[in-house]
Coordinates of N, CA and C and ligand atoms in Angstrom, one line a residue:
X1088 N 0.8 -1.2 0.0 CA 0.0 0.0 0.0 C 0.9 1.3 0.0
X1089 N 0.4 2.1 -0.8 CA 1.5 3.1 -0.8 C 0.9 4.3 0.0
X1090 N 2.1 4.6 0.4 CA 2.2 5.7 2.0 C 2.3 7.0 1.5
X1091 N 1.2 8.0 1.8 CA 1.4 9.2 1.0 C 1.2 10.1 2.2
X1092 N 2.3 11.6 2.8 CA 2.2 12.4 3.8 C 1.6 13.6 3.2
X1093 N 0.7 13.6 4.0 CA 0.0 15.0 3.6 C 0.0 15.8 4.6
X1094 N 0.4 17.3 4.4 CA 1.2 18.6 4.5 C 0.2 19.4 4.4
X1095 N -0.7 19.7 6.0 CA -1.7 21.0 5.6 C -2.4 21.7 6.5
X1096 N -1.9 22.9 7.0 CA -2.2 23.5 8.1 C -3.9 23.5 8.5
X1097 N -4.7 23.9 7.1 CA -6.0 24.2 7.4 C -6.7 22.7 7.8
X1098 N -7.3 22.7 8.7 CA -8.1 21.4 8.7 C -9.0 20.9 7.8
X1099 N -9.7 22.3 7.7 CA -11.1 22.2 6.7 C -10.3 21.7 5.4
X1100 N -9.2 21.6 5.1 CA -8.8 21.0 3.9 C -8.1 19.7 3.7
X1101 N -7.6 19.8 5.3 CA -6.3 18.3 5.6 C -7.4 17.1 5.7
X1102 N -8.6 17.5 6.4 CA -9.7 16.2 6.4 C -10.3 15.2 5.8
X1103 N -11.0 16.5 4.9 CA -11.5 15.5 3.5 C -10.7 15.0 2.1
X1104 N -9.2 15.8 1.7 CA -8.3 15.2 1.5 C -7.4 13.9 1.7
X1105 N -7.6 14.4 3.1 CA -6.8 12.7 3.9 C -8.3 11.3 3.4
X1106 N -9.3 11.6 3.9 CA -10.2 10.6 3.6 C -10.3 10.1 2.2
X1107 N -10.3 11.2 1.3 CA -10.3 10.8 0.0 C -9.6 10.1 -0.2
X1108 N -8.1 10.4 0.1 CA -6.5 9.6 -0.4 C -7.5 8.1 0.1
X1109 N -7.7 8.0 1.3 CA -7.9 6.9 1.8 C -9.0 6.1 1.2
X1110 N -10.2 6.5 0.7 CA -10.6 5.7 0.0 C -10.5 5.9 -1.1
X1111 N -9.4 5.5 -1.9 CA -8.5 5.5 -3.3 C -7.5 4.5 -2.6
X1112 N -7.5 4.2 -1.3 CA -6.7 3.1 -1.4 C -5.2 3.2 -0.5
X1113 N -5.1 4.8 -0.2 CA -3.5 4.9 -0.2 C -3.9 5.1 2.0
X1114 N -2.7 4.5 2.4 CA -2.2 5.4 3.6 C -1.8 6.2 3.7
X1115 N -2.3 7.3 4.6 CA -2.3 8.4 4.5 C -1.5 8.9 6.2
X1116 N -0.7 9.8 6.4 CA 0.2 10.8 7.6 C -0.4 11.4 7.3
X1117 N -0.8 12.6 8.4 CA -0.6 13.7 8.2 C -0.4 15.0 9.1
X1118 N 0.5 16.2 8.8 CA 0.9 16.9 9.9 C 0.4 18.2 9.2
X1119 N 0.5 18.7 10.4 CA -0.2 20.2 10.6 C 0.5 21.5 10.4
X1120 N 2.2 21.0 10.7 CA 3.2 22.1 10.3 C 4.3 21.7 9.9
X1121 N 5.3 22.4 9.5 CA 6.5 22.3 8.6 C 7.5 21.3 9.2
X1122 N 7.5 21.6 10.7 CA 8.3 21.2 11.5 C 8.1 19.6 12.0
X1123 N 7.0 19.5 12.1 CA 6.1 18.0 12.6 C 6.7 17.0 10.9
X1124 N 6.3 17.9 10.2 CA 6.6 16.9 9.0 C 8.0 16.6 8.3
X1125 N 8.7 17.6 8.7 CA 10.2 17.0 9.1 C 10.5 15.8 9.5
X1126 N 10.2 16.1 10.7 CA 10.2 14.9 11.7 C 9.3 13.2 11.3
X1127 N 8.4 13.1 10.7 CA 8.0 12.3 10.4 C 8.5 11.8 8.8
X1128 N 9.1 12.6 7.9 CA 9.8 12.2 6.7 C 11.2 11.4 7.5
X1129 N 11.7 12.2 8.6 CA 13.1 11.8 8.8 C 13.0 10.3 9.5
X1130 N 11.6 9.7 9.8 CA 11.1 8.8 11.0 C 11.1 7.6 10.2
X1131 N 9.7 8.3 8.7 CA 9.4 7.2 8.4 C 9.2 7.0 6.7
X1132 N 9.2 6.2 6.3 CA 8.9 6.3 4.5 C 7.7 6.5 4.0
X1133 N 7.9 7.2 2.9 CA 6.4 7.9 2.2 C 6.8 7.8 0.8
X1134 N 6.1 7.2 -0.4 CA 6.0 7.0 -1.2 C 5.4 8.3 -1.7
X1135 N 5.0 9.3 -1.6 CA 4.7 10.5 -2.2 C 4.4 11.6 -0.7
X1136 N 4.5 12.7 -1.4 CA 4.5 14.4 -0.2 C 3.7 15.1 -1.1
X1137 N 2.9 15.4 -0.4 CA 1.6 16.6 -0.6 C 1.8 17.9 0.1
X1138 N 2.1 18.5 -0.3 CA 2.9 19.6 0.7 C 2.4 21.2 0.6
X1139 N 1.6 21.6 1.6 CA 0.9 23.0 1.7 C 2.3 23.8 1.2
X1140 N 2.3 25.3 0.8 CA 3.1 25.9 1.0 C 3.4 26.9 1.9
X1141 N 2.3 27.3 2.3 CA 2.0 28.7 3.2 C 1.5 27.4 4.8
X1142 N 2.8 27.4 5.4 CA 2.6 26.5 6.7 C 3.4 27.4 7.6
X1143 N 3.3 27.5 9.2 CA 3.5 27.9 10.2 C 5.4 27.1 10.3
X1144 N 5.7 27.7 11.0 CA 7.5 27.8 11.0 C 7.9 26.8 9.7
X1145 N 7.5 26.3 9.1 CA 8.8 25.7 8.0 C 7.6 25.9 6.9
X1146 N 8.2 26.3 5.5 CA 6.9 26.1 4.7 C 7.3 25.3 3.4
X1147 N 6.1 24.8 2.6 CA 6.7 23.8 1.8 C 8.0 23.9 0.8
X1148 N 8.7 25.1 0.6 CA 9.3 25.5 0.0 C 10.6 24.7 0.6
X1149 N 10.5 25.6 2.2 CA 11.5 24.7 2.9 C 12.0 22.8 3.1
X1150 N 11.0 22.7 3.1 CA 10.4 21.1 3.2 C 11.2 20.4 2.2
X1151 N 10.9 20.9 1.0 CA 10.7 20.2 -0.3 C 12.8 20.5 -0.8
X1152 N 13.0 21.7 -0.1 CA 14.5 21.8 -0.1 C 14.9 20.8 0.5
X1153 N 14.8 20.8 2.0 CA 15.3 19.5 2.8 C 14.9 18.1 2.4
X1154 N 14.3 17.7 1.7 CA 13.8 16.1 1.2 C 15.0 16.2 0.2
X1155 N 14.9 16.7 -0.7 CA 15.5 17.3 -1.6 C 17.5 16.9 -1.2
X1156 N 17.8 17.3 0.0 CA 19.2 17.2 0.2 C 19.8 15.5 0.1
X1157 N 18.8 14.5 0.7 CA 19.0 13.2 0.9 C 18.0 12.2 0.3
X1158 N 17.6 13.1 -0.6 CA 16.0 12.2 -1.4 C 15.8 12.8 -2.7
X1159 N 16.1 12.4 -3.8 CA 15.7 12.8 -5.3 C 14.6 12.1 -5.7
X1160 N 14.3 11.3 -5.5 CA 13.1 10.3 -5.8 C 11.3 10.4 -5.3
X1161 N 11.3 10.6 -4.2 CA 9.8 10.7 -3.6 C 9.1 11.9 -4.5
X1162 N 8.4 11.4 -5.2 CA 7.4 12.3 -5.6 C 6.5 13.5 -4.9
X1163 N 6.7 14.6 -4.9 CA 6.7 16.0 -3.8 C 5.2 16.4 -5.1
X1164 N 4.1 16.8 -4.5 CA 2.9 17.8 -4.8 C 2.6 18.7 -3.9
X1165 N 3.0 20.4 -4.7 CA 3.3 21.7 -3.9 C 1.6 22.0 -4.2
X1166 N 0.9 22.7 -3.5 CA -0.7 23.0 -3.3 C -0.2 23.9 -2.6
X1167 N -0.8 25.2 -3.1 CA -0.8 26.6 -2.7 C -1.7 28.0 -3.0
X1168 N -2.4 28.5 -2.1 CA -3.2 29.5 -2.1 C -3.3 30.7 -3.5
X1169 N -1.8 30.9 -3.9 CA -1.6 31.2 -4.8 C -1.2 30.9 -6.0
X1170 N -1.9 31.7 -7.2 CA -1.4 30.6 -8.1 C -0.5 31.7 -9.4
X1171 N 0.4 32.6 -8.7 CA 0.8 33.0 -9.7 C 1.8 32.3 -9.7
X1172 N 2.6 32.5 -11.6 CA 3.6 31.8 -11.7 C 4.9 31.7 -10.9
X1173 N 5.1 32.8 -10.2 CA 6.4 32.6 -9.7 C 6.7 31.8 -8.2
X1174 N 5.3 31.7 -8.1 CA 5.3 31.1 -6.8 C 5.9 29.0 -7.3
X1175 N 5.0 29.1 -8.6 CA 4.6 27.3 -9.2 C 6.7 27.6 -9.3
X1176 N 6.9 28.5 -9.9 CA 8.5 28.1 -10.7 C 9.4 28.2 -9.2
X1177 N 8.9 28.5 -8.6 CA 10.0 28.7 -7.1 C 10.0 27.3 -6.8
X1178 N 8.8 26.3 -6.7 CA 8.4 25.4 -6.1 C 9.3 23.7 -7.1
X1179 N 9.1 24.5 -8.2 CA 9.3 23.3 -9.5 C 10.7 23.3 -9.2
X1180 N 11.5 24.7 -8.9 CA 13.2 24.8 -8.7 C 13.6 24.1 -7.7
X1181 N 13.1 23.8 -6.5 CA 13.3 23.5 -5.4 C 13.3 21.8 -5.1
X1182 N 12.4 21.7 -6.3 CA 12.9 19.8 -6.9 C 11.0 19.4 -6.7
X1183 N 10.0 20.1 -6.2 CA 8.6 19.8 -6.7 C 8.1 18.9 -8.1
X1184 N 7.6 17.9 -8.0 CA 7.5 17.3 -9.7 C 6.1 17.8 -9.7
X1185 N 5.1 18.5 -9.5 CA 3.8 18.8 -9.5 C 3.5 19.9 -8.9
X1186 N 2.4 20.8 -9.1 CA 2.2 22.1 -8.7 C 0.3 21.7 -8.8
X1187 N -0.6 22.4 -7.3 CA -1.4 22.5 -7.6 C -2.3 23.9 -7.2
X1188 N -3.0 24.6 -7.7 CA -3.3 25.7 -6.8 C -4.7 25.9 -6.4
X1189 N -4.6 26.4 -5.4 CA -6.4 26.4 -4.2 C -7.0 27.3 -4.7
X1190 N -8.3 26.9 -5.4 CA -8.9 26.0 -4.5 C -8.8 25.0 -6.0
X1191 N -8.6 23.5 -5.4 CA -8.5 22.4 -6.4 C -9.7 21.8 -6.3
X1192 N -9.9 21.1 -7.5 CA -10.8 20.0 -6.7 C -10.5 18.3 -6.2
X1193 N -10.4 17.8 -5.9 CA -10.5 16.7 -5.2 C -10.0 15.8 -6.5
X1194 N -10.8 15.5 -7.1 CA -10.7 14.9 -8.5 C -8.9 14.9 -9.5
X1195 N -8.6 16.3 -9.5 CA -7.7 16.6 -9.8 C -6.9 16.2 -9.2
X1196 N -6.9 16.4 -7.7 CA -5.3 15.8 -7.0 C -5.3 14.4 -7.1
X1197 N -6.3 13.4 -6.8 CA -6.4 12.0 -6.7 C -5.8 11.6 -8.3
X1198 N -6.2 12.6 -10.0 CA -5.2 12.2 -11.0 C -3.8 12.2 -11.2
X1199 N -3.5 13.2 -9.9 CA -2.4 13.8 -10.1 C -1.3 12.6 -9.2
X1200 N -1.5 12.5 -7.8 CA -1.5 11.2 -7.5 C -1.1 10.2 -7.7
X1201 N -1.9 9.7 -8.3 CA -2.1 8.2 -9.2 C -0.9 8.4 -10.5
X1202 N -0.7 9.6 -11.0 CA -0.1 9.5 -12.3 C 1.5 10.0 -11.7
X1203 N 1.8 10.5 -10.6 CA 3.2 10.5 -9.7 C 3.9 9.0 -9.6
X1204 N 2.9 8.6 -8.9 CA 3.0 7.2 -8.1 C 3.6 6.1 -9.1
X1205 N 3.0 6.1 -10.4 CA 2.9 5.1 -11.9 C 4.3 5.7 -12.1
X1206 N 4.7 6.9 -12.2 CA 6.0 6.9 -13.0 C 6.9 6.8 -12.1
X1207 N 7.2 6.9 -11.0 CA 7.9 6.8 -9.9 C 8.2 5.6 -9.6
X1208 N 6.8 4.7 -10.3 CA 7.6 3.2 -9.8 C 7.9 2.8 -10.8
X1209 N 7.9 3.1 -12.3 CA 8.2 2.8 -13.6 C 9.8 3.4 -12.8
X1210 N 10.5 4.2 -12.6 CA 11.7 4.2 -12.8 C 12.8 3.4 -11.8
X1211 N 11.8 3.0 -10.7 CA 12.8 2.1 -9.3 C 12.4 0.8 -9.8
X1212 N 11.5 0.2 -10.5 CA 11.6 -1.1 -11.2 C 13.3 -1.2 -12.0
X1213 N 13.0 -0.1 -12.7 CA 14.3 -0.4 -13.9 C 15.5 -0.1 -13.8
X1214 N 15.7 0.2 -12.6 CA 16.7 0.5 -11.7 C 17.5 -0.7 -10.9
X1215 N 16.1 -1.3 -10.6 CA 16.7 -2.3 -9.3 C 16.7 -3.7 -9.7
X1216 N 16.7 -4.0 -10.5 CA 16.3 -5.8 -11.1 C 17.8 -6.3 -11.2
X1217 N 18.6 -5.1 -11.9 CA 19.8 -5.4 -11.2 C 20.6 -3.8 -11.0
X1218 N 21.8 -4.4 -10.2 CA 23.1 -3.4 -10.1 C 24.1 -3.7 -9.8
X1219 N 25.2 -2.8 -10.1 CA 26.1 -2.8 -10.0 C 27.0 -1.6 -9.2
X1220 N 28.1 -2.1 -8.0 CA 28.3 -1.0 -7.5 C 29.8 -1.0 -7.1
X1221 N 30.3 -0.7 -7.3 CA 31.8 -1.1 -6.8 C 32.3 -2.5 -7.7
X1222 N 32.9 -3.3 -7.0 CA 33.2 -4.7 -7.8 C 32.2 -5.1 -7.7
X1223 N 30.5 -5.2 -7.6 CA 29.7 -5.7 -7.2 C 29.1 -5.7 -8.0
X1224 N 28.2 -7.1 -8.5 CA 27.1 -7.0 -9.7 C 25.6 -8.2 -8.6
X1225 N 25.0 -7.5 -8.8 CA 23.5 -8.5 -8.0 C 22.4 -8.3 -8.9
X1226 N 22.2 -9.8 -9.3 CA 20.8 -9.7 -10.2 C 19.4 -10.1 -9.0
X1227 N 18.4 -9.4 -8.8 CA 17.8 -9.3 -7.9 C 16.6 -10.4 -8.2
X1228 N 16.5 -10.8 -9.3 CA 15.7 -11.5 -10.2 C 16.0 -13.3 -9.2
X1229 N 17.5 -13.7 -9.7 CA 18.1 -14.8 -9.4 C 18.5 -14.8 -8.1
X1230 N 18.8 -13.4 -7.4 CA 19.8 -14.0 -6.3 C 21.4 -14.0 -6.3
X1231 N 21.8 -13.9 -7.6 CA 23.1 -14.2 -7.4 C 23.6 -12.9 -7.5
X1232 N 24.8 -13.0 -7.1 CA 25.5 -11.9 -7.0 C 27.4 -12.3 -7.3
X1233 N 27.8 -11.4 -8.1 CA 29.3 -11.6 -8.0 C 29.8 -10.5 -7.4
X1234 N 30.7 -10.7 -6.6 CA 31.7 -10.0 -5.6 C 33.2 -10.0 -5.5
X1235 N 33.8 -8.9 -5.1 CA 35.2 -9.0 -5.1 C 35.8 -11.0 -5.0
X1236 N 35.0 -11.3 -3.7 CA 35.6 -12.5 -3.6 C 34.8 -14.0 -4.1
X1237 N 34.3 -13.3 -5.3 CA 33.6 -14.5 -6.2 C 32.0 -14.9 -6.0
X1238 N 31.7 -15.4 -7.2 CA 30.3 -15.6 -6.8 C 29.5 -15.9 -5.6
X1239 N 27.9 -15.7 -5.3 CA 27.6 -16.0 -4.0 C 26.1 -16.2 -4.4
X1240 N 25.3 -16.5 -3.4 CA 24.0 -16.5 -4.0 C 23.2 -16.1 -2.8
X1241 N 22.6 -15.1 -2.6 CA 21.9 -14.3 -1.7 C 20.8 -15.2 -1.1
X1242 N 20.2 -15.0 0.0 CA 19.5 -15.7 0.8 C 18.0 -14.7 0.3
X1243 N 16.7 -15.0 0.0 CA 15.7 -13.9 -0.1 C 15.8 -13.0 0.7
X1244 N 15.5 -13.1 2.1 CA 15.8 -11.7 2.8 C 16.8 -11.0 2.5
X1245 N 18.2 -11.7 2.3 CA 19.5 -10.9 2.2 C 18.9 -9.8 1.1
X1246 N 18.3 -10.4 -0.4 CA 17.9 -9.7 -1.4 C 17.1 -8.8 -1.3
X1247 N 15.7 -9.0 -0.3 CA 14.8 -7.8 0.3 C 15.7 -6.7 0.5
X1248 N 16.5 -6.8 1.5 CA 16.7 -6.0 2.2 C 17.9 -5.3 2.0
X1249 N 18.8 -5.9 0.6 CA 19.6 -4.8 -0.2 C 18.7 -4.0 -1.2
X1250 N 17.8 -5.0 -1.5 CA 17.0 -3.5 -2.6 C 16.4 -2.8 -2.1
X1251 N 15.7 -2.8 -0.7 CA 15.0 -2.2 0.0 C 16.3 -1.0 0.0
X1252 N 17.8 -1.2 0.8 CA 18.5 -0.1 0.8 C 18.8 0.5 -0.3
X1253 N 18.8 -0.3 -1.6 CA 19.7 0.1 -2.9 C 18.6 1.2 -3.3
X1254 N 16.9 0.9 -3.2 CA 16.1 1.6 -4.1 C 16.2 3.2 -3.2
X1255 N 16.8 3.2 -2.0 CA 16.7 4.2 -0.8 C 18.0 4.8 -1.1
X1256 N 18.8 4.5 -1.8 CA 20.2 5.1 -1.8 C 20.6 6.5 -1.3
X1257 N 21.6 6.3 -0.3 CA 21.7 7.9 0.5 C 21.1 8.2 1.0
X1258 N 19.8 7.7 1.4 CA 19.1 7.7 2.6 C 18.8 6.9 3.8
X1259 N 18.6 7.4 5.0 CA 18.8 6.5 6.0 C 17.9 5.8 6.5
X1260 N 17.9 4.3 6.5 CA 16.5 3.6 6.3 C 16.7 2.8 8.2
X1261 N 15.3 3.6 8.8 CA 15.8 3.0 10.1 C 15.2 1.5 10.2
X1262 N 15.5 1.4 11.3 CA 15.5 -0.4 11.3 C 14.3 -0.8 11.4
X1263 N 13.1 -0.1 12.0 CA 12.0 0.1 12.1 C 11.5 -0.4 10.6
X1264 N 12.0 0.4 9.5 CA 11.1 0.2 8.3 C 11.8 -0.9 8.1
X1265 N 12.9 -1.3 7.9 CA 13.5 -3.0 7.5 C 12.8 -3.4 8.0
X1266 N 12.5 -3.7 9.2 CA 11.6 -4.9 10.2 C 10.5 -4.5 9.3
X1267 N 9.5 -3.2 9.0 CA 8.5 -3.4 8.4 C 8.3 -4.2 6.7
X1268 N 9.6 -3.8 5.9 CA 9.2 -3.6 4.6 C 10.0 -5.4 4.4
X1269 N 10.7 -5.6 5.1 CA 11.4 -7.2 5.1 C 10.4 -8.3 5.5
X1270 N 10.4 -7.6 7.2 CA 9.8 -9.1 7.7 C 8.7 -9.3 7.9
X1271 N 7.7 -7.8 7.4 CA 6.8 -7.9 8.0 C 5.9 -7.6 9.3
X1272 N 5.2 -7.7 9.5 CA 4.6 -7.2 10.7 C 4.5 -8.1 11.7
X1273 N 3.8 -9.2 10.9 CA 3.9 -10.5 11.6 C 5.1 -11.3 12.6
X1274 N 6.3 -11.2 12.2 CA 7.0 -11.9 12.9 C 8.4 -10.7 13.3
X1275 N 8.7 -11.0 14.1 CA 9.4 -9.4 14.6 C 11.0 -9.9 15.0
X1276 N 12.1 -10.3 14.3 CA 13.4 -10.7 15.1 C 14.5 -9.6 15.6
X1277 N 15.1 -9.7 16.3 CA 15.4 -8.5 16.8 C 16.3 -7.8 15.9
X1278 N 16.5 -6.5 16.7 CA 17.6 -5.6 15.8 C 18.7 -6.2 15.3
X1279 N 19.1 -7.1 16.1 CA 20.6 -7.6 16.5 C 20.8 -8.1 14.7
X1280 N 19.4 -9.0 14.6 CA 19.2 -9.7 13.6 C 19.7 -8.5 12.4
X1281 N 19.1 -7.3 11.8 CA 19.3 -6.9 11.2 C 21.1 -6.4 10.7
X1282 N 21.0 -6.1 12.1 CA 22.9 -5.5 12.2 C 23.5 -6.6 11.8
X1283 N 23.0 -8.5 12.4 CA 24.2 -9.4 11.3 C 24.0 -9.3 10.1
X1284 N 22.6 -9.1 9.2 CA 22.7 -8.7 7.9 C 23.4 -8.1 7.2
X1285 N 23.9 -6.8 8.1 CA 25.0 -5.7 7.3 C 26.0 -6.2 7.3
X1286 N 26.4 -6.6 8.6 CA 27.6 -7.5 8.8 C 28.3 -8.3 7.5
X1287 N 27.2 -9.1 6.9 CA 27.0 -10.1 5.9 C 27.4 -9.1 5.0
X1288 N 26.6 -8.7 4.5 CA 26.8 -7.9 3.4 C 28.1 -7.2 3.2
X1289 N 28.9 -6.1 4.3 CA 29.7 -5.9 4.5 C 31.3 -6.5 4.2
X1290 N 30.9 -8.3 4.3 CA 32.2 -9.3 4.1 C 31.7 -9.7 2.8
X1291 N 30.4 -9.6 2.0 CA 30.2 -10.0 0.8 C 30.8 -9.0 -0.2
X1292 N 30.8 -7.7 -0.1 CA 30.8 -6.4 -0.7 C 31.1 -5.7 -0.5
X1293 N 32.0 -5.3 0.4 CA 32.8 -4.6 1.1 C 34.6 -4.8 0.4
X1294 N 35.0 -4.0 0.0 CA 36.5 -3.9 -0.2 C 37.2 -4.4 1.2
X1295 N 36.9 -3.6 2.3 CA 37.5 -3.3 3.5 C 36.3 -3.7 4.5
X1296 N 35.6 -4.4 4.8 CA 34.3 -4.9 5.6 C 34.5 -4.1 6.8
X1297 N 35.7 -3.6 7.4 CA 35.8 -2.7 8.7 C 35.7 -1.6 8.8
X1298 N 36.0 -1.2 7.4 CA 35.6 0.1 6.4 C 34.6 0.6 5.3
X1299 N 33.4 0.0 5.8 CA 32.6 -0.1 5.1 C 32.2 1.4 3.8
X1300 N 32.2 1.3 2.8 CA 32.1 2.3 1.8 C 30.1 2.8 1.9
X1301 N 29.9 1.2 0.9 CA 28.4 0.8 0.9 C 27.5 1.2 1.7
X1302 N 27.8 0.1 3.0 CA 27.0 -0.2 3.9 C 27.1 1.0 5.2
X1303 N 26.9 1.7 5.5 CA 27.2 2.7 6.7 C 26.1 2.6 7.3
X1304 N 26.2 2.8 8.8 CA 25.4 2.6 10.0 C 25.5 4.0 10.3
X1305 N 24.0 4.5 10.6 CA 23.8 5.8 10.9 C 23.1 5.8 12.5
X1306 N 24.0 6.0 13.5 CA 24.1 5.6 14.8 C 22.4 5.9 15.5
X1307 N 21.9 5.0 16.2 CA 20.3 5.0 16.8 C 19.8 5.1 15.8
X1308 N 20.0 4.9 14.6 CA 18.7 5.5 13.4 C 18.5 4.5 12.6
X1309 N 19.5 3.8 11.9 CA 20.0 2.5 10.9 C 20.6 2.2 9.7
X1310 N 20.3 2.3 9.0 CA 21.2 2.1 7.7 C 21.3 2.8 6.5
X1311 N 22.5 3.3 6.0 CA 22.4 3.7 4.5 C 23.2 2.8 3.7
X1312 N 22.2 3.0 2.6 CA 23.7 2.5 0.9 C 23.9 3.4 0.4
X1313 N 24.9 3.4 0.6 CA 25.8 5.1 -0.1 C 26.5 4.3 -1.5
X1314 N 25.5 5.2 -2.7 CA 26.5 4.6 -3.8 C 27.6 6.3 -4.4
X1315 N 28.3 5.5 -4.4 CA 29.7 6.8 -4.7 C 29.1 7.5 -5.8
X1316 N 28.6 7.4 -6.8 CA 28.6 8.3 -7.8 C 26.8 8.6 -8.3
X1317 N 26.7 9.8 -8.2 CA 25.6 10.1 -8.1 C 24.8 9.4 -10.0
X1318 N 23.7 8.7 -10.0 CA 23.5 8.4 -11.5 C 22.0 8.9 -11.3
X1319 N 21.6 9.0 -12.8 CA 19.8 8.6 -12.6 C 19.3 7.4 -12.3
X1320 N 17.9 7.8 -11.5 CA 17.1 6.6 -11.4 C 16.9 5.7 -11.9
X1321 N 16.9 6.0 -13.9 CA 16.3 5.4 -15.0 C 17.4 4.5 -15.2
X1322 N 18.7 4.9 -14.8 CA 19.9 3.6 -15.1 C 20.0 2.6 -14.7
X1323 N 20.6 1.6 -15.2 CA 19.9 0.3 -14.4 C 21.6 0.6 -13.4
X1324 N 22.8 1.1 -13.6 CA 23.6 0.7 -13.0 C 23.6 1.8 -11.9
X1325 N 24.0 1.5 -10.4 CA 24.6 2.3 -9.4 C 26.1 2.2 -9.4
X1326 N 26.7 3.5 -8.8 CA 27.9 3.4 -8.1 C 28.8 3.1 -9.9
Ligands
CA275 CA1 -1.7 26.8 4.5

């Protein structure tokens, strides 16, 4: 189900918005100010941002900058009181892929939405089936993987839970969402579990496994894949 945060001080607007999203199917966050939704981007994962502009201490402008420093990917929709152009072209610069302006109707945003969502996963499909990153080649499809120190063949979770980081690249995926997007809800193994994961990975793909390049641990929070060289989405190769 895809996770969508919605960004909107007025209630009379965050309400029936939020409901709508929800019967269309999507889960829906949502916070009241700039600052709250900070906090909940840096917490937890959202498959798209709905993002007021005119919000109390941080405004979407700001928001959409800060996603923007450790996130090129999430699909961001700016909704703003105003609709002259300089406000839409401020919004589009700041890395916004959508502009909507108030008053909208309902109809409109749920196309707008739906037609984010579709291309956004059109490009992390054809990205992630395989890659390559370092000495590293992993077909996600099979399992196998070649590595500095020779072929290997990934265990399914091992493969969840590198594409879960590879499709997240540069961003810090706490362990909270691995437990969610890996194992499930259902069955819960501890943290510990996760950290020998990296471990793993680490002595698979790792030049220096003590020196991890890849795999970096972002202290109480959980894990990034840092791939060295910045590419597009659309390429199938990282790093
Ligand atoms: Ca507002």
């Amino acid at each position: 189900m895809d996770r969508i945060l919605l960004v909107e001080d007025e209630q009379s607007i965050r309400e029936p918005v939020k409901l709508n999203l929800e019967l269309e199917g999507y889960e829906v966050v949502t916070a009241s100010t700039g600052k709250k939704a900070l906090k909940a981007i840096k917490e937890q994962h959202f498959d798209l941002l709905i993002l007021d502009v005119m919000l109390p201490e941080v405004d979407g402008f700001q928001i959409t900058e800060q996603v923007r420093l450790t996130n090129e990917q999430v699909p961001i929709i700016m909704v703003t009181a105003k609709s002259d152009g300089a406000d839409r072209i401020l919004g589009l610069k700041k890395g916004a892929d959508d502009y909507l302006a108030k008053p909208f109707q309902l109809e409109e945003l749920l196309l707008r939405v739906d037609k984010l969502l579709i291309r956004s996963k059109g490009t992390e499909n054809a990205s992630t089936e395989f890659i390559e990153f370092g000495l590293n080649k992993v077909n996600f499809n099979t399992y196998e993987a070649e590595t500095p120190r020779g072929p290997i063949n990934l265990t399914k979770k091992e493969a969840m839970l590198l594409k879960l980081l590879v499709d997240r690249k540069n961003e810090v995926v706490s362990r909270q969402q691995i437990l969610q997007s890996v194992w499930g809800y259902d069955v819960y193994p501890s943290t510990r579990t996760i950290d020998n994961f990296i471990l793993s990975f680490r002595k698979y793909f790792e030049e220096e496994p003590k020196e991890p390049k890849f795999f970096q641990s972002v202290r109480g929070v959980g894990y990034k894949f840092v791939s060295p060289k910045e590419r597009s989405a659309s390429e199938a190769v990282i790093g």
